[in-house]
XYZ file of C-alpha atoms in Angstrom:
161
model
C -34.123 7.939 -21.955
C -32.665 5.125 -23.476
C -32.610 2.247 -25.614
C -33.774 -0.758 -24.756
C -31.635 -3.671 -24.757
C -32.513 -6.337 -27.115
C -31.468 -10.013 -27.821
C -32.533 -12.058 -30.320
C -33.555 -16.013 -30.144
C -31.727 -18.815 -32.582
C -33.417 -20.816 -30.766
C -36.809 -21.619 -27.494
C -37.377 -24.807 -25.707
C -40.421 -25.132 -23.859
C -41.201 -28.713 -22.789
C -40.985 -30.624 -25.284
C -41.173 -28.342 -27.562
C -38.755 -25.835 -30.023
C -38.823 -23.709 -32.768
C -35.682 -22.701 -34.697
C -36.054 -18.962 -35.260
C -33.566 -18.701 -38.499
C -33.700 -22.855 -39.874
C -32.286 -23.347 -42.635
C -28.780 -22.036 -40.796
C -29.023 -23.455 -37.702
C -29.369 -26.554 -36.379
C -30.318 -27.451 -33.245
C -28.981 -31.596 -32.035
C -31.420 -33.377 -28.856
C -29.389 -35.560 -27.903
C -26.348 -33.359 -26.546
C -28.032 -29.868 -26.784
C -25.640 -27.762 -28.871
C -26.437 -25.768 -31.510
C -24.804 -25.671 -35.140
C -24.690 -22.816 -36.931
C -24.072 -23.850 -40.620
C -22.203 -22.016 -42.690
C -20.518 -19.646 -40.543
C -19.717 -16.220 -41.937
C -17.727 -13.205 -39.834
C -20.076 -11.195 -37.985
C -21.532 -14.739 -36.556
C -18.528 -13.617 -33.738
C -20.072 -12.261 -30.743
C -20.987 -12.997 -27.975
C -23.999 -15.415 -26.865
C -25.922 -16.472 -24.542
C -27.998 -19.930 -23.006
C -29.828 -19.317 -20.474
C -32.806 -22.027 -18.524
C -35.410 -20.896 -16.695
C -36.096 -22.755 -13.884
C -39.266 -21.670 -11.629
C -38.176 -18.078 -10.208
C -34.654 -18.774 -11.184
C -32.771 -17.917 -14.769
C -29.546 -19.069 -15.163
C -27.305 -16.872 -17.680
C -24.176 -18.210 -19.407
C -22.338 -16.035 -21.881
C -20.310 -17.695 -25.660
C -17.741 -15.560 -26.862
C -17.891 -17.097 -30.533
C -14.889 -16.736 -32.835
C -14.561 -17.402 -36.594
C -11.239 -17.665 -38.202
C -10.629 -18.302 -42.011
C -9.233 -20.771 -42.696
C -4.947 -20.881 -44.084
C -4.494 -21.098 -47.158
C -1.244 -23.216 -48.923
C 1.881 -21.482 -47.762
C 4.090 -21.193 -50.001
C 7.695 -20.425 -49.070
C 10.653 -18.027 -50.968
C 14.075 -17.511 -50.926
C 14.996 -14.425 -49.789
C 19.090 -14.512 -50.257
C 20.992 -16.678 -51.441
C 25.195 -17.268 -51.077
C 27.365 -20.095 -52.322
C 30.892 -19.970 -51.606
C 33.334 -22.586 -50.214
C 30.815 -25.617 -51.374
C 28.094 -23.666 -48.020
C 25.205 -22.571 -49.518
C 23.529 -20.431 -46.605
C 19.611 -19.182 -47.362
C 17.479 -16.878 -45.648
C 13.671 -18.667 -46.941
C 10.565 -16.724 -45.979
C 7.004 -18.567 -46.034
C 3.749 -16.894 -45.799
C -0.037 -17.719 -46.264
C -2.143 -15.644 -48.215
C -5.277 -16.456 -46.505
C -6.148 -17.294 -42.782
C -6.339 -15.261 -39.601
C -4.058 -15.490 -36.684
C -1.566 -17.486 -38.907
C 1.342 -18.694 -36.942
C 4.507 -20.487 -38.582
C 6.726 -23.765 -37.627
C 9.478 -25.130 -39.486
C 10.877 -28.770 -39.011
C 12.483 -31.334 -41.000
C 10.532 -32.946 -44.010
C 11.036 -36.164 -42.172
C 9.166 -34.723 -39.523
C 12.550 -35.080 -37.444
C 12.369 -32.291 -34.322
C 15.673 -30.000 -34.750
C 17.655 -30.045 -37.027
C 18.616 -27.164 -40.186
C 15.136 -26.491 -40.741
C 13.150 -26.658 -37.061
C 12.152 -23.153 -36.125
C 9.383 -20.994 -35.124
C 8.191 -17.841 -37.344
C 7.987 -16.922 -40.987
C 11.742 -16.426 -41.546
C 14.320 -19.573 -41.112
C 18.399 -19.176 -42.343
C 20.103 -21.905 -43.196
C 23.981 -22.556 -43.942
C 24.996 -26.023 -44.954
C 27.513 -27.883 -46.773
C 26.586 -28.791 -50.867
C 27.188 -32.870 -49.934
C 24.701 -32.850 -46.733
C 21.906 -31.131 -48.002
C 19.897 -34.843 -48.349
C 17.259 -33.180 -45.915
C 13.044 -31.082 -47.020
C 12.646 -28.358 -44.495
C 8.687 -27.966 -44.717
C 6.950 -24.757 -43.194
C 3.420 -24.948 -41.691
C 0.711 -22.662 -41.438
C -1.831 -23.014 -39.059
C -4.355 -21.539 -36.851
C -6.706 -22.552 -34.624
C -9.287 -23.928 -37.448
C -6.293 -25.640 -40.224
C -2.843 -26.640 -41.159
C -1.237 -26.729 -44.649
C 2.459 -26.907 -45.487
C 5.063 -26.650 -47.289
C 8.079 -29.178 -48.415
C 11.060 -26.850 -49.743
C 14.484 -28.594 -51.331
C 17.434 -27.499 -50.131
C 19.813 -29.079 -52.301
C 21.990 -27.382 -55.005
C 21.607 -24.543 -53.061
C 17.676 -24.069 -53.919
C 18.316 -23.140 -57.544
C 16.016 -26.590 -58.100
C 13.032 -26.573 -56.742
């Protein structure tokens, strides 16, 4: 014999009345019938059901909730530096210590598209003439719930930040 399936109710509505089974942790919004989870934790990431009974029938919707940790401030490190013939070549790495499913992108500091700083991923290779170092690079770390950025100044081949 198998164990019975168990469901934990968060909210029950009958007629015009409703009962919250975890008051203080949840907030029901009557205007749009949404349910807000307060102080979300990783344990809240699971499958939820929403059901409506209409006479002898019941409609059931299943919702998979995913919980993400917000991205922390990224930092940019110089992984390789070469200076030769008035040209600077740099390999930069960008990383964030916090966050789930973090993706990285690079762009010019003036919000321009393209240019030397254009790229996706944690790493960026730059090669430029020292006299042309009038641009800035920005690394953006982002995930589905947040986004943070850090800037890099290419002047003096990255010797001064």
